[in-house]
CSV table of C-alpha atoms and ligand atoms in Angstrom, one decimal:
chain,number,residue,atom,x,y,z
A,1,MET,CA,-43.2,19.2,42.2
A,2,PRO,CA,-42.7,15.5,41.5
A,3,ARG,CA,-45.7,13.8,40.0
A,4,LYS,CA,-47.9,11.8,42.3
A,5,PRO,CA,-47.5,8.1,41.6
A,6,THR,CA,-50.4,6.6,39.7
A,7,PRO,CA,-52.1,3.8,41.7
A,8,GLN,CA,-51.1,0.3,40.5
A,9,THR,CA,-54.7,-0.6,39.8
A,10,THR,CA,-55.0,1.8,36.8
A,11,PRO,CA,-58.0,0.5,34.9
A,12,LEU,CA,-57.4,-0.9,31.5
A,13,ARG,CA,-58.8,1.8,29.3
A,14,HIS,CA,-56.8,1.3,26.2
A,15,ILE,CA,-55.5,-1.9,24.7
A,16,ALA,CA,-53.4,-2.2,21.6
A,17,PHE,CA,-52.8,-5.2,19.4
A,18,ILE,CA,-50.0,-6.1,17.1
A,19,MET,CA,-51.9,-8.5,15.0
A,20,ASP,CA,-49.1,-10.8,13.9
A,21,GLY,CA,-49.0,-14.3,12.5
A,22,ASN,CA,-51.5,-14.3,9.6
A,23,GLY,CA,-48.9,-15.5,7.1
A,24,ARG,CA,-47.7,-18.4,9.3
A,25,TRP,CA,-51.2,-19.4,10.1
A,26,ALA,CA,-51.9,-19.8,6.4
A,27,ARG,CA,-48.6,-21.5,5.6
A,28,ARG,CA,-49.2,-24.1,8.3
A,29,ARG,CA,-52.4,-25.0,6.5
A,30,GLY,CA,-50.8,-25.1,3.1
A,31,MET,CA,-52.8,-22.0,2.0
A,32,PRO,CA,-51.6,-18.7,0.5
A,33,ARG,CA,-50.8,-15.9,2.9
A,34,GLU,CA,-53.8,-14.0,1.7
A,35,MET,CA,-56.0,-16.5,3.4
A,36,GLY,CA,-54.3,-15.8,6.6
A,37,HIS,CA,-55.1,-12.1,6.3
A,38,ARG,CA,-58.7,-13.0,5.5
A,39,ALA,CA,-58.9,-15.1,8.7
A,40,GLY,CA,-57.1,-12.4,10.6
A,41,ALA,CA,-59.7,-9.8,9.5
A,42,LYS,CA,-62.4,-12.0,11.1
A,43,THR,CA,-60.4,-12.2,14.3
A,44,PHE,CA,-60.1,-8.4,14.3
A,45,ARG,CA,-63.9,-8.0,14.2
A,46,ARG,CA,-64.4,-10.5,17.0
A,47,VAL,CA,-61.7,-9.1,19.2
A,48,VAL,CA,-62.8,-5.5,18.8
A,49,ASP,CA,-66.5,-6.4,19.5
A,50,HIS,CA,-65.3,-8.3,22.6
A,51,CYS,CA,-63.2,-5.5,23.9
A,52,ASP,CA,-66.2,-3.2,23.6
A,53,LYS,CA,-68.4,-5.7,25.3
A,54,ILE,CA,-66.1,-6.0,28.3
A,55,GLY,CA,-65.9,-2.2,28.7
A,56,ILE,CA,-62.5,-1.3,27.2
A,57,GLN,CA,-62.9,2.3,26.0
A,58,ALA,CA,-60.2,2.3,23.3
A,59,VAL,CA,-58.6,-0.3,21.1
A,60,THR,CA,-55.7,0.3,18.7
A,61,VAL,CA,-54.7,-2.3,16.1
A,62,TYR,CA,-51.6,-2.4,14.0
A,63,ALA,CA,-53.0,-3.3,10.6
A,64,PHE,CA,-50.3,-2.2,8.1
A,65,SER,CA,-46.9,-0.7,8.8
A,66,THR,CA,-44.9,1.7,6.7
A,67,GLU,CA,-42.4,-1.2,6.3
A,68,ASN,CA,-45.1,-3.6,5.1
A,69,TRP,CA,-45.0,-1.9,1.6
A,70,SER,CA,-41.9,-4.1,1.0
A,71,ARG,CA,-44.2,-7.1,0.7
A,72,PRO,CA,-45.1,-8.6,-2.7
A,73,PRO,CA,-47.8,-6.5,-4.5
A,74,GLU,CA,-50.3,-9.3,-4.5
A,75,GLU,CA,-50.2,-9.6,-0.8
A,76,ILE,CA,-50.5,-5.8,-0.4
A,77,ASN,CA,-53.5,-5.8,-2.7
A,78,SER,CA,-55.2,-8.5,-0.8
A,79,ILE,CA,-54.8,-6.5,2.5
A,80,MET,CA,-56.1,-3.4,0.8
A,81,GLU,CA,-59.1,-5.3,-0.4
A,82,LEU,CA,-59.8,-6.4,3.1
A,83,LEU,CA,-59.6,-2.8,4.2
A,84,SER,CA,-62.1,-1.9,1.6
A,85,ASP,CA,-64.5,-4.6,2.8
A,86,PHE,CA,-64.1,-3.3,6.3
A,87,LEU,CA,-65.0,0.2,5.2
A,88,THR,CA,-68.1,-1.0,3.4
A,89,GLU,CA,-69.2,-2.9,6.4
A,90,ALA,CA,-68.5,0.0,8.8
A,91,PHE,CA,-70.6,2.4,6.6
A,92,ASP,CA,-73.4,-0.2,6.7
A,93,ARG,CA,-73.5,-0.2,10.5
A,94,PRO,CA,-74.5,3.4,11.5
A,95,GLU,CA,-75.8,1.9,14.8
A,96,ASP,CA,-72.3,1.1,15.9
A,97,GLN,CA,-71.1,3.2,18.8
A,98,VAL,CA,-67.4,3.2,18.0
A,99,GLU,CA,-65.5,6.2,16.8
A,100,ILE,CA,-62.9,5.1,14.2
A,101,ARG,CA,-59.6,6.8,13.5
A,102,PHE,CA,-56.8,5.8,11.1
A,103,LEU,CA,-53.4,6.4,12.5
A,104,GLY,CA,-50.7,7.0,9.9
A,105,ASP,CA,-50.1,9.0,6.8
A,106,LYS,CA,-53.2,8.7,4.7
A,107,SER,CA,-51.9,10.9,1.9
A,108,VAL,CA,-50.2,7.9,0.3
A,109,PHE,CA,-53.7,6.4,-0.4
A,110,GLU,CA,-55.3,7.5,-3.6
A,111,LEU,CA,-58.9,8.6,-4.0
A,112,PRO,CA,-61.4,7.1,-3.6
A,113,LEU,CA,-59.9,5.1,-0.8
A,114,ARG,CA,-58.5,8.1,1.0
A,115,GLY,CA,-61.8,9.8,0.8
A,116,ARG,CA,-63.6,6.8,2.3
A,117,LEU,CA,-61.1,6.7,5.2
A,118,GLU,CA,-61.7,10.3,6.0
A,119,GLN,CA,-65.4,10.0,5.6
A,120,LEU,CA,-65.6,7.1,8.0
A,121,GLU,CA,-63.7,9.1,10.5
A,122,GLN,CA,-66.0,12.1,10.2
A,123,ARG,CA,-69.2,9.9,10.3
A,124,THR,CA,-68.1,8.1,13.5
A,125,THR,CA,-67.0,11.2,15.4
A,126,GLY,CA,-68.4,11.7,18.8
A,127,ARG,CA,-69.2,8.0,19.4
A,128,LYS,CA,-68.6,6.6,22.9
A,129,SER,CA,-65.7,4.2,22.4
A,130,ARG,CA,-62.7,4.4,20.1
A,131,LEU,CA,-61.1,2.1,17.6
A,132,ASN,CA,-57.7,3.3,16.1
A,133,ILE,CA,-56.5,1.4,13.1
A,134,ALA,CA,-52.8,2.0,12.4
A,135,LEU,CA,-52.5,2.0,8.7
A,136,ASN,CA,-49.3,3.0,6.8
A,137,TYR,CA,-48.2,3.7,10.3
A,138,GLY,CA,-44.6,4.0,11.6
A,139,SER,CA,-44.0,5.3,15.1
A,140,ARG,CA,-40.7,7.0,14.3
A,141,ALA,CA,-42.2,8.8,11.4
A,142,GLU,CA,-45.1,9.8,13.6
A,143,ILE,CA,-42.7,11.3,16.2
A,144,VAL,CA,-40.8,13.2,13.5
A,145,HIS,CA,-44.0,14.5,12.0
A,146,SER,CA,-45.1,15.7,15.4
A,147,VAL,CA,-41.8,17.5,16.0
A,148,ASN,CA,-42.0,19.1,12.6
A,149,THR,CA,-45.6,20.3,13.4
A,150,ALA,CA,-44.3,22.0,16.5
A,151,ILE,CA,-41.4,23.6,14.5
A,152,LYS,CA,-43.9,24.9,12.0
A,153,GLU,CA,-45.9,26.4,14.8
A,154,GLY,CA,-42.8,28.4,15.7
A,155,LYS,CA,-41.9,26.5,18.8
A,156,ARG,CA,-38.1,26.4,19.5
A,157,GLN,CA,-38.0,24.3,22.6
A,158,LEU,CA,-40.3,21.4,23.1
A,159,ALA,CA,-42.0,19.9,26.1
A,160,GLU,CA,-43.3,16.3,26.2
A,161,ASP,CA,-46.8,17.6,25.7
A,162,ASP,CA,-45.9,19.4,22.6
A,163,ILE,CA,-45.0,16.1,21.1
A,164,SER,CA,-47.9,14.1,22.5
A,165,THR,CA,-50.5,16.5,21.3
A,166,ALA,CA,-49.3,16.4,17.7
A,167,LEU,CA,-49.2,12.6,17.5
A,168,TYR,CA,-52.0,10.7,15.6
A,169,THR,CA,-53.2,9.5,19.0
A,170,ALA,CA,-53.4,13.0,20.5
A,171,ASP,CA,-57.0,12.7,21.8
A,172,CYS,CA,-56.6,9.2,23.2
A,173,PRO,CA,-55.0,8.1,26.5
A,174,ASP,CA,-51.8,6.1,26.2
A,175,PRO,CA,-52.2,2.4,25.8
A,176,ASP,CA,-52.2,0.6,29.1
A,177,MET,CA,-51.3,-2.7,27.5
A,178,ILE,CA,-49.8,-3.7,24.1
A,179,VAL,CA,-50.5,-7.3,23.1
A,180,ARG,CA,-48.5,-9.0,20.3
A,181,THR,CA,-49.5,-12.3,18.9
A,182,GLY,CA,-47.4,-14.6,16.7
A,183,GLY,CA,-44.5,-15.3,19.1
A,184,ASP,CA,-42.1,-12.4,18.3
A,185,MET,CA,-41.1,-10.2,21.1
A,186,ARG,CA,-40.7,-6.8,19.5
A,187,LEU,CA,-42.6,-3.6,18.8
A,188,SER,CA,-41.9,-3.3,15.1
A,189,ASN,CA,-42.1,0.5,15.1
A,190,PHE,CA,-45.5,0.6,16.9
A,191,LEU,CA,-46.5,3.3,19.5
A,192,LEU,CA,-42.9,3.8,20.7
A,193,TRP,CA,-43.8,7.1,22.4
A,194,GLN,CA,-47.3,6.3,23.7
A,195,GLY,CA,-46.2,2.9,24.9
A,196,ALA,CA,-43.5,4.2,27.3
A,197,TYR,CA,-45.3,2.7,30.3
A,198,ALA,CA,-47.5,0.2,28.6
A,199,GLU,CA,-47.6,-3.3,29.9
A,200,LEU,CA,-46.3,-5.7,27.2
A,201,TYR,CA,-48.0,-9.0,26.6
A,202,PHE,CA,-46.6,-11.5,24.1
A,203,THR,CA,-48.3,-14.7,23.1
A,204,ASP,CA,-47.3,-17.5,20.7
A,205,THR,CA,-50.9,-17.7,19.5
A,206,LEU,CA,-51.1,-16.6,15.8
A,207,TRP,CA,-53.5,-13.7,15.2
A,208,PRO,CA,-56.2,-15.8,13.3
A,209,ASP,CA,-56.3,-18.2,16.3
A,210,PHE,CA,-56.7,-15.4,18.9
A,211,THR,CA,-60.2,-15.4,20.4
A,212,PRO,CA,-62.2,-13.4,23.0
A,213,ARG,CA,-61.0,-16.0,25.5
A,214,HIS,CA,-57.4,-15.0,24.8
A,215,VAL,CA,-58.4,-11.4,25.3
A,216,ASP,CA,-59.8,-12.2,28.7
A,217,LYS,CA,-56.6,-14.0,29.6
A,218,ALA,CA,-54.5,-11.0,28.6
A,219,VAL,CA,-56.8,-8.7,30.6
A,220,LYS,CA,-56.6,-10.9,33.6
A,221,GLU,CA,-52.8,-10.8,33.4
A,222,TYR,CA,-53.0,-7.0,33.2
A,223,TYR,CA,-54.7,-6.8,36.5
A,224,ARG,CA,-52.0,-9.0,38.1
A,225,ARG,CA,-49.3,-6.6,37.0
A,226,HIS,CA,-47.9,-3.9,39.3
A,227,ARG,CA,-47.5,-0.7,37.4
A,228,ARG,CA,-44.9,1.2,39.4
A,229,TYR,CA,-44.0,4.1,37.0
A,230,GLY,CA,-40.6,4.2,38.5
A,231,GLY,CA,-42.1,4.4,42.1
A,232,LEU,CA,-42.3,1.7,44.7
B,1,LIG,C1,-49.5,-9.6,10.3
B,1,LIG,O1,-49.3,-10.9,9.9
B,1,LIG,C2,-50.4,-8.8,9.3
B,1,LIG,C3,-49.6,-7.8,8.6
B,1,LIG,C4,-48.3,-7.5,8.9
B,1,LIG,C5,-50.3,-7.0,7.6
B,1,LIG,P1,-48.1,-11.3,9.0
B,1,LIG,O2,-48.5,-11.1,7.6
B,1,LIG,O3,-46.9,-10.5,9.4
B,1,LIG,O4,-47.9,-12.8,9.4
B,1,LIG,P2,-46.5,-13.5,9.6
B,1,LIG,O5,-45.8,-12.8,10.7
B,1,LIG,O6,-45.8,-13.5,8.3
B,1,LIG,O7,-46.9,-14.9,10.0
B,2,LIG,C1,-46.0,-5.9,12.5
B,2,LIG,O1,-45.9,-7.1,12.0
B,2,LIG,C2,-46.9,-5.0,11.7
B,2,LIG,C3,-48.3,-5.4,11.7
B,2,LIG,C4,-48.8,-6.4,12.5
B,2,LIG,C5,-49.2,-4.7,10.9
B,2,LIG,P1,-44.7,-7.5,11.0
B,2,LIG,O2,-44.8,-8.9,10.6
B,2,LIG,O3,-44.7,-6.5,9.8
B,2,LIG,O4,-43.4,-7.2,11.9
B,2,LIG,P2,-41.9,-7.8,11.8
B,2,LIG,O5,-41.5,-7.7,10.3
B,2,LIG,O6,-42.0,-9.3,12.2
B,2,LIG,O7,-41.1,-7.0,12.7
B,3,LIG,MG1,-45.4,-10.8,10.8
């Protein structure tokens, strides 16, 4: 039986952000790139809080890709320090109602960082909304990992669900919209499987300049789109 077409008014349950443009934001101000990441981290908190406030159930952010390891060590260190600050803050806010998951291969992170990532995931389990932070994340590697999981389970022929259920996002609906700031129009190895039918939204605004007002604009645009899923 062919699948019934999904109504075009699918509510925006899951929004994903490619948080790009931190470096350029800093350069335009004559500051080191690290300052751009610092400003970007503030934007991240504001945007996530706002999404929660307007009732979006799941937010995914692209924080660090597998390809980002090719950046200078000082820049990588500064990003990891910001991650550590985020973890400290998240542990200090037990009243938050967001379940946090890190998408990506955590095994590259050494202890104690890896332990803190896992501990935060455990501590926040069962909370009402979801924040996925893609960290050391690459979508192709994620798909390969998922296929290998199925092979290890002894499966010889895969269905779509066999792949979906072994992705890092297994327990989350697919993103309804993927927003990329910073002016580039590409996915940079982000949610290639999950984003098959995501609405794409590109804006020139650099991530540190992205505000709750910009989120509202993107959401408004989402509800103007007609999601046909191949139908009419
Ligand atoms: C995105 O901003 C943050 C990460 C990739 C970690 P960039 O650092 O890529 O900023 P631009 O694209 O160089 O301006
Ligand atoms: C994508 O931005 C990754 C993150 C936002 C974490 P990049 O700046 O790494 O992407 P490219 O290099 O422009 O494709
Ligand atoms: Mg970039």
